[in-house]
mmCIF file of C-alpha atoms in Angstrom:
data_model
loop_
_atom_site.group_PDB
_atom_site.id
_atom_site.type_symbol
_atom_site.label_atom_id
_atom_site.label_comp_id
_atom_site.label_asym_id
_atom_site.label_seq_id
_atom_site.Cartn_x
_atom_site.Cartn_y
_atom_site.Cartn_z
ATOM 1 C CA MET A 850 -93.509 24.251 40.825
ATOM 2 C CA GLU A 851 -91.479 21.930 43.609
ATOM 3 C CA GLN A 852 -90.963 19.541 40.983
ATOM 4 C CA ALA A 853 -89.999 22.241 38.201
ATOM 5 C CA ARG A 854 -87.123 23.320 40.815
ATOM 6 C CA ALA A 855 -86.010 19.914 41.549
ATOM 7 C CA HIS A 856 -85.899 19.678 38.318
ATOM 8 C CA ASP A 857 -83.284 22.579 37.535
ATOM 9 C CA ALA A 858 -81.114 22.256 40.821
ATOM 10 C CA TYR A 859 -80.853 18.488 38.859
ATOM 11 C CA ARG A 860 -80.236 19.887 35.414
ATOM 12 C CA LEU A 861 -77.029 22.252 37.284
ATOM 13 C CA ALA A 862 -75.148 20.205 39.173
ATOM 14 C CA ALA A 863 -75.275 17.659 36.730
ATOM 15 C CA ARG A 864 -73.416 20.474 34.363
ATOM 16 C CA VAL A 865 -70.541 21.805 36.607
ATOM 17 C CA PRO A 866 -68.317 18.966 37.930
ATOM 18 C CA GLU A 867 -67.304 18.228 40.897
ATOM 19 C CA GLN A 868 -63.730 19.861 41.783
ATOM 20 C CA PRO A 869 -61.135 17.923 43.171
ATOM 21 C CA ARG A 870 -60.731 18.740 46.906
ATOM 22 C CA SER A 871 -56.447 19.686 46.609
ATOM 23 C CA GLY A 872 -53.977 19.415 43.387
ATOM 24 C CA SER A 873 -52.532 16.180 44.885
ATOM 25 C CA ALA A 874 -55.439 14.440 43.529
ATOM 26 C CA ARG A 875 -54.020 15.242 39.812
ATOM 27 C CA GLY A 876 -50.933 13.967 40.848
ATOM 28 C CA GLU A 877 -49.904 18.085 41.015
ATOM 29 C CA HIS A 878 -48.254 20.276 44.185
ATOM 30 C CA THR A 879 -49.885 23.691 44.971
ATOM 31 C CA HIS A 880 -47.319 26.759 45.570
ATOM 32 C CA ALA A 881 -47.747 26.217 49.867
ATOM 33 C CA GLU A 882 -46.843 21.968 48.781
ATOM 34 C CA ALA A 883 -43.988 22.852 46.778
ATOM 35 C CA GLU A 884 -42.338 25.140 49.399
ATOM 36 C CA ALA A 885 -43.090 22.951 52.117
ATOM 37 C CA GLU A 886 -41.521 19.407 50.326
ATOM 38 C CA PRO A 887 -38.467 21.231 48.556
ATOM 39 C CA SER A 888 -37.502 18.599 45.590
ATOM 40 C CA ALA A 889 -33.744 17.026 46.112
ATOM 41 C CA PRO A 890 -31.350 19.169 44.670
ATOM 42 C CA VAL A 891 -29.804 17.546 41.470
ATOM 43 C CA PRO A 892 -26.306 15.990 42.191
ATOM 44 C CA PRO A 893 -23.134 17.656 40.393
ATOM 45 C CA PRO A 894 -21.363 15.424 37.495
ATOM 46 C CA ALA A 895 -19.381 13.202 38.769
ATOM 47 C CA PRO A 896 -15.868 14.405 38.074
ATOM 48 C CA ARG A 897 -14.199 12.723 34.763
ATOM 49 C CA LYS A 898 -11.272 10.596 35.409
ATOM 50 C CA PRO A 899 -7.998 11.792 33.769
ATOM 51 C CA VAL A 900 -6.695 11.056 29.964
ATOM 52 C CA GLN A 901 -4.927 8.418 30.298
ATOM 53 C CA ARG A 902 -3.848 9.039 26.508
ATOM 54 C CA SER A 903 -1.773 12.104 27.099
ATOM 55 C CA SER A 904 0.105 11.158 30.161
ATOM 56 C CA VAL A 905 1.266 8.370 27.400
ATOM 57 C CA ARG A 906 1.742 10.786 24.658
ATOM 58 C CA GLY A 907 4.043 13.073 27.069
ATOM 59 C CA GLN A 908 6.141 10.039 27.597
ATOM 60 C CA VAL A 909 6.244 8.931 24.199
ATOM 61 C CA LEU A 910 7.408 12.074 23.977
ATOM 62 C CA ASP A 911 9.912 12.029 25.796
ATOM 63 C CA ALA A 912 11.256 9.223 24.489
ATOM 64 C CA LEU A 913 11.351 9.931 21.160
ATOM 65 C CA ARG A 914 13.184 13.582 22.196
ATOM 66 C CA ALA A 915 15.631 10.988 23.805
ATOM 67 C CA ALA A 916 16.190 8.846 20.659
ATOM 68 C CA LEU A 917 16.514 11.845 18.743
ATOM 69 C CA VAL A 918 19.554 13.263 20.655
ATOM 70 C CA GLY A 919 20.899 10.141 21.334
ATOM 71 C CA GLY A 920 21.245 9.105 17.319
ATOM 72 C CA ASP A 921 18.511 6.212 17.834
ATOM 73 C CA LEU A 922 16.338 7.791 14.902
ATOM 74 C CA LEU A 923 18.708 9.119 12.085
ATOM 75 C CA PRO A 924 18.190 12.141 9.967
ATOM 76 C CA GLY A 925 16.977 11.231 6.727
ATOM 77 C CA GLU A 926 15.119 8.446 7.504
ATOM 78 C CA VAL A 927 11.213 7.674 7.449
ATOM 79 C CA TYR A 928 9.313 6.205 10.716
ATOM 80 C CA SER A 929 5.899 5.186 10.888
ATOM 81 C CA ALA A 930 3.781 5.352 13.816
ATOM 82 C CA PRO A 931 2.819 2.222 14.285
ATOM 83 C CA VAL A 932 6.469 0.439 14.230
ATOM 84 C CA LEU A 933 7.597 3.028 16.667
ATOM 85 C CA GLY A 934 4.471 2.130 18.612
ATOM 86 C CA GLU A 935 5.310 -1.269 18.993
ATOM 87 C CA ARG A 936 8.830 -0.130 19.842
ATOM 88 C CA PHE A 937 7.719 1.717 22.841
ATOM 89 C CA GLY A 938 4.419 -0.904 23.922
ATOM 90 C CA VAL A 939 2.142 1.763 22.740
ATOM 91 C CA SER A 940 -0.487 2.538 20.249
ATOM 92 C CA ALA A 941 -0.225 3.547 17.272
ATOM 93 C CA THR A 942 -2.285 6.660 17.951
ATOM 94 C CA PRO A 943 -0.438 8.386 21.114
ATOM 95 C CA VAL A 944 2.712 7.922 18.298
ATOM 96 C CA ARG A 945 1.273 10.255 15.967
ATOM 97 C CA GLU A 946 0.292 13.061 18.537
ATOM 98 C CA ALA A 947 3.727 13.253 19.941
ATOM 99 C CA MET A 948 5.228 13.327 16.049
ATOM 100 C CA GLN A 949 2.818 15.853 15.370
ATOM 101 C CA GLN A 950 4.015 17.999 18.344
ATOM 102 C CA LEU A 951 7.973 17.332 16.942
ATOM 103 C CA ALA A 952 7.042 18.316 13.881
ATOM 104 C CA ILE A 953 5.598 21.520 15.291
ATOM 105 C CA GLU A 954 9.517 22.014 16.836
ATOM 106 C CA GLY A 955 10.619 21.608 13.511
ATOM 107 C CA ALA A 956 12.222 18.194 14.183
ATOM 108 C CA VAL A 957 10.467 15.577 11.940
ATOM 109 C CA GLU A 958 8.564 16.452 8.725
ATOM 110 C CA VAL A 959 5.210 14.576 7.345
ATOM 111 C CA VAL A 960 5.345 12.188 5.097
ATOM 112 C CA PRO A 961 1.916 11.556 3.828
ATOM 113 C CA ASN A 962 0.682 7.130 3.946
ATOM 114 C CA ARG A 963 4.466 6.863 4.937
ATOM 115 C CA GLY A 964 4.799 8.307 8.272
ATOM 116 C CA PHE A 965 7.319 10.695 9.683
ATOM 117 C CA ARG A 966 11.420 11.506 8.089
ATOM 118 C CA VAL A 967 13.535 12.906 10.673
ATOM 119 C CA THR A 968 14.889 16.575 9.401
ATOM 120 C CA GLU A 969 17.931 16.244 7.704
ATOM 121 C CA ARG A 970 19.884 19.465 9.629
ATOM 122 C CA SER A 971 23.192 21.723 8.506
ATOM 123 C CA ALA A 972 25.593 23.501 10.298
ATOM 124 C CA ARG A 973 24.477 26.834 8.907
ATOM 125 C CA GLU A 974 20.771 26.007 10.279
ATOM 126 C CA LEU A 975 22.837 25.479 13.768
ATOM 127 C CA GLY A 976 24.855 28.369 13.451
ATOM 128 C CA GLU A 977 21.767 30.092 13.226
ATOM 129 C CA LEU A 978 19.467 29.122 16.384
ATOM 130 C CA ALA A 979 22.832 29.712 17.847
ATOM 131 C CA GLU A 980 23.205 33.026 16.919
ATOM 132 C CA VAL A 981 19.325 33.917 17.396
ATOM 133 C CA ARG A 982 19.842 32.223 21.484
ATOM 134 C CA ALA A 983 22.584 34.848 21.744
ATOM 135 C CA LEU A 984 21.028 37.543 20.959
ATOM 136 C CA ILE A 985 18.014 37.051 23.573
ATOM 137 C CA GLU A 986 20.460 34.617 26.483
ATOM 138 C CA VAL A 987 23.498 37.379 26.371
ATOM 139 C CA PRO A 988 21.874 40.399 26.904
ATOM 140 C CA VAL A 989 19.700 38.877 29.391
ATOM 141 C CA MET A 990 22.728 36.768 31.167
ATOM 142 C CA LEU A 991 24.807 39.825 31.406
ATOM 143 C CA ARG A 992 22.280 41.995 33.458
ATOM 144 C CA LEU A 993 21.594 39.333 35.722
ATOM 145 C CA ALA A 994 25.640 38.999 36.063
ATOM 146 C CA ARG A 995 24.832 42.605 37.954
ATOM 147 C CA THR A 996 21.908 42.473 39.878
ATOM 148 C CA VAL A 997 21.517 38.700 41.461
ATOM 149 C CA PRO A 998 23.285 37.711 44.677
ATOM 150 C CA ALA A 999 25.726 35.051 44.778
ATOM 151 C CA ALA A 1000 24.154 32.834 47.179
ATOM 152 C CA ARG A 1001 21.165 32.797 43.934
ATOM 153 C CA TRP A 1002 23.672 31.698 41.331
ATOM 154 C CA CYS A 1003 25.380 28.878 44.631
ATOM 155 C CA GLU A 1004 21.634 27.564 44.239
ATOM 156 C CA LEU A 1005 22.226 26.911 40.860
ATOM 157 C CA ARG A 1006 25.638 24.569 41.428
ATOM 158 C CA PRO A 1007 23.563 21.136 41.397
ATOM 159 C CA LEU A 1008 22.702 21.914 37.601
ATOM 160 C CA ALA A 1009 25.727 22.594 36.508
ATOM 161 C CA GLU A 1010 27.184 19.368 38.133
ATOM 162 C CA ALA A 1011 24.136 17.642 36.604
ATOM 163 C CA SER A 1012 24.769 18.162 33.329
ATOM 164 C CA VAL A 1013 29.290 17.832 33.895
ATOM 165 C CA VAL A 1014 28.201 14.391 35.320
ATOM 166 C CA ALA A 1015 25.720 13.082 31.990
ATOM 167 C CA ALA A 1016 28.963 14.530 30.233
ATOM 168 C CA ALA A 1017 31.271 11.984 31.476
ATOM 169 C CA GLY A 1018 29.101 9.188 31.420
ATOM 170 C CA GLY A 1019 28.258 10.055 27.533
ATOM 171 C CA ASP A 1020 24.521 10.457 27.957
ATOM 172 C CA LEU A 1021 23.691 12.516 25.054
ATOM 173 C CA ALA A 1022 20.158 12.167 26.226
ATOM 174 C CA ARG A 1023 20.323 12.999 29.982
ATOM 175 C CA TYR A 1024 23.181 15.789 28.771
ATOM 176 C CA ALA A 1025 20.794 17.325 27.366
ATOM 177 C CA GLU A 1026 18.006 17.613 29.240
ATOM 178 C CA SER A 1027 20.418 18.846 31.811
ATOM 179 C CA ASP A 1028 21.635 21.380 29.667
ATOM 180 C CA ARG A 1029 18.468 22.817 29.314
ATOM 181 C CA ALA A 1030 17.528 22.620 32.689
ATOM 182 C CA PHE A 1031 20.732 24.708 33.651
ATOM 183 C CA HIS A 1032 20.007 27.564 30.807
ATOM 184 C CA ARG A 1033 16.034 27.862 32.059
ATOM 185 C CA ALA A 1034 17.333 27.858 36.009
ATOM 186 C CA VAL A 1035 19.538 31.216 35.043
ATOM 187 C CA LEU A 1036 17.412 32.476 32.671
ATOM 188 C CA GLY A 1037 14.608 31.968 35.501
ATOM 189 C CA LEU A 1038 16.424 34.233 37.887
ATOM 190 C CA SER A 1039 15.147 37.273 35.477
ATOM 191 C CA GLY A 1040 11.441 36.284 36.165
ATOM 192 C CA ASN A 1041 10.518 36.653 32.367
ATOM 193 C CA ARG A 1042 8.334 33.577 31.559
ATOM 194 C CA GLN A 1043 8.202 33.994 28.266
ATOM 195 C CA LEU A 1044 11.952 34.396 27.640
ATOM 196 C CA VAL A 1045 12.316 31.141 29.479
ATOM 197 C CA GLN A 1046 9.995 29.613 27.272
ATOM 198 C CA VAL A 1047 11.616 30.909 23.622
ATOM 199 C CA ALA A 1048 15.089 30.144 24.461
ATOM 200 C CA ASP A 1049 14.049 27.116 26.244
ATOM 201 C CA ASP A 1050 12.150 25.811 22.459
ATOM 202 C CA LEU A 1051 15.431 27.125 20.309
ATOM 203 C CA HIS A 1052 17.820 25.554 23.116
ATOM 204 C CA ARG A 1053 15.375 22.042 22.101
ATOM 205 C CA ARG A 1054 15.971 22.917 18.475
ATOM 206 C CA SER A 1055 19.517 23.357 18.493
ATOM 207 C CA GLN A 1056 19.840 19.733 20.113
ATOM 208 C CA TRP A 1057 18.529 18.288 17.083
ATOM 209 C CA PRO A 1058 21.290 15.766 15.239
ATOM 210 C CA LEU A 1059 22.829 17.071 12.221
ATOM 211 C CA VAL A 1060 23.007 15.259 9.303
ATOM 212 C CA SER A 1061 26.366 15.523 8.626
ATOM 213 C CA GLY A 1062 29.147 14.581 11.866
ATOM 214 C CA PRO A 1063 28.220 11.597 13.577
ATOM 215 C CA VAL A 1064 27.132 11.222 17.108
ATOM 216 C CA SER A 1065 30.346 10.449 18.536
ATOM 217 C CA GLY A 1066 31.225 13.875 17.165
ATOM 218 C CA ARG A 1067 29.114 15.797 19.662
ATOM 219 C CA ARG A 1068 29.574 13.184 22.328
ATOM 220 C CA ALA A 1069 33.875 14.410 22.458
ATOM 221 C CA ASP A 1070 32.219 17.884 23.211
ATOM 222 C CA LEU A 1071 29.851 17.353 26.013
ATOM 223 C CA VAL A 1072 32.719 18.011 28.477
ATOM 224 C CA ALA A 1073 34.225 21.297 27.092
ATOM 225 C CA ASP A 1074 30.049 22.109 27.325
ATOM 226 C CA ALA A 1075 29.532 20.920 30.407
ATOM 227 C CA ALA A 1076 32.732 22.744 32.033
ATOM 228 C CA GLU A 1077 31.594 25.886 30.515
ATOM 229 C CA HIS A 1078 28.720 25.857 32.569
ATOM 230 C CA THR A 1079 30.458 25.126 35.959
ATOM 231 C CA ALA A 1080 33.064 28.335 34.729
ATOM 232 C CA LEU A 1081 30.220 30.670 33.793
ATOM 233 C CA LEU A 1082 28.463 29.924 37.564
ATOM 234 C CA GLU A 1083 31.981 30.083 38.967
ATOM 235 C CA ALA A 1084 32.313 33.794 37.723
ATOM 236 C CA LEU A 1085 28.783 34.836 38.324
ATOM 237 C CA VAL A 1086 29.001 33.959 41.889
ATOM 238 C CA ALA A 1087 32.378 35.789 41.948
ATOM 239 C CA ARG A 1088 31.082 38.688 39.582
ATOM 240 C CA ASP A 1089 33.597 38.954 37.675
ATOM 241 C CA LEU A 1090 31.866 40.619 34.522
ATOM 242 C CA ALA A 1091 34.248 40.928 32.084
ATOM 243 C CA VAL A 1092 34.870 36.487 32.297
ATOM 244 C CA VAL A 1093 31.086 36.500 32.362
ATOM 245 C CA GLN A 1094 30.782 38.306 29.048
ATOM 246 C CA SER A 1095 33.583 36.274 27.469
ATOM 247 C CA LEU A 1096 32.615 32.740 28.379
ATOM 248 C CA VAL A 1097 29.023 33.425 27.592
ATOM 249 C CA ARG A 1098 29.844 34.754 23.788
ATOM 250 C CA GLU A 1099 32.143 32.022 23.903
ATOM 251 C CA HIS A 1100 29.155 29.846 24.853
ATOM 252 C CA PHE A 1101 27.152 30.474 21.667
ATOM 253 C CA ALA A 1102 29.605 30.845 19.451
ATOM 254 C CA GLY A 1103 30.656 27.687 19.777
ATOM 255 C CA ALA A 1104 26.957 26.277 18.903
ATOM 256 C CA GLY A 1105 27.472 23.837 21.469
ATOM 257 C CA GLY A 1106 24.964 24.627 23.802
#
């Protein structure tokens, strides 16, 4: 009888394997161990470096705009991205990206498999842009003339003077930028950022060269345009509404900007 009982105990022990003493014996952690030894936090991803191509594209875009205003890129001519890239010392990619932006602005048009053609502008087109600008800017300037203190207008004198200096030097690209900077500052006093953005886009479009009329002809008008900026600012400081209205309307009627 004792021999039979021993045999049964042996069979039972053989059927049930020995349990490990802890979960760590199998490479596992118990709940208590997970709380006692928390896993190391995953470090955040390293910040990406700024994309240099964007800054290169911006520089190329500025250079192309200056070349357009200055007459270095002629209306009707086709320019390829690789050739312009060699000129600016960059690859063709940022040139293409900058040209695509200029195409959106209406300065160039895409010529498949060739490059980009500088848009041929007409005097009528320039007059239409001036009309739209006047519809937007004139009412705003007249309203500002009644509400903005003289001290705020005085703060804009350096911008008006900068346009005079650029005009005297005959630097078309520099004058174009200072011209827009003055108008942006004036309209910026309205506090309407959307208005400033729309007006600045129209202003930029009005500065692209015409297919007719040499660049030197436009250059001769720069000094007169800059003088209108100065006279307008002085009238705004003095709150001479009659002079302000006359100068603003004449400014846009001349389509000079």
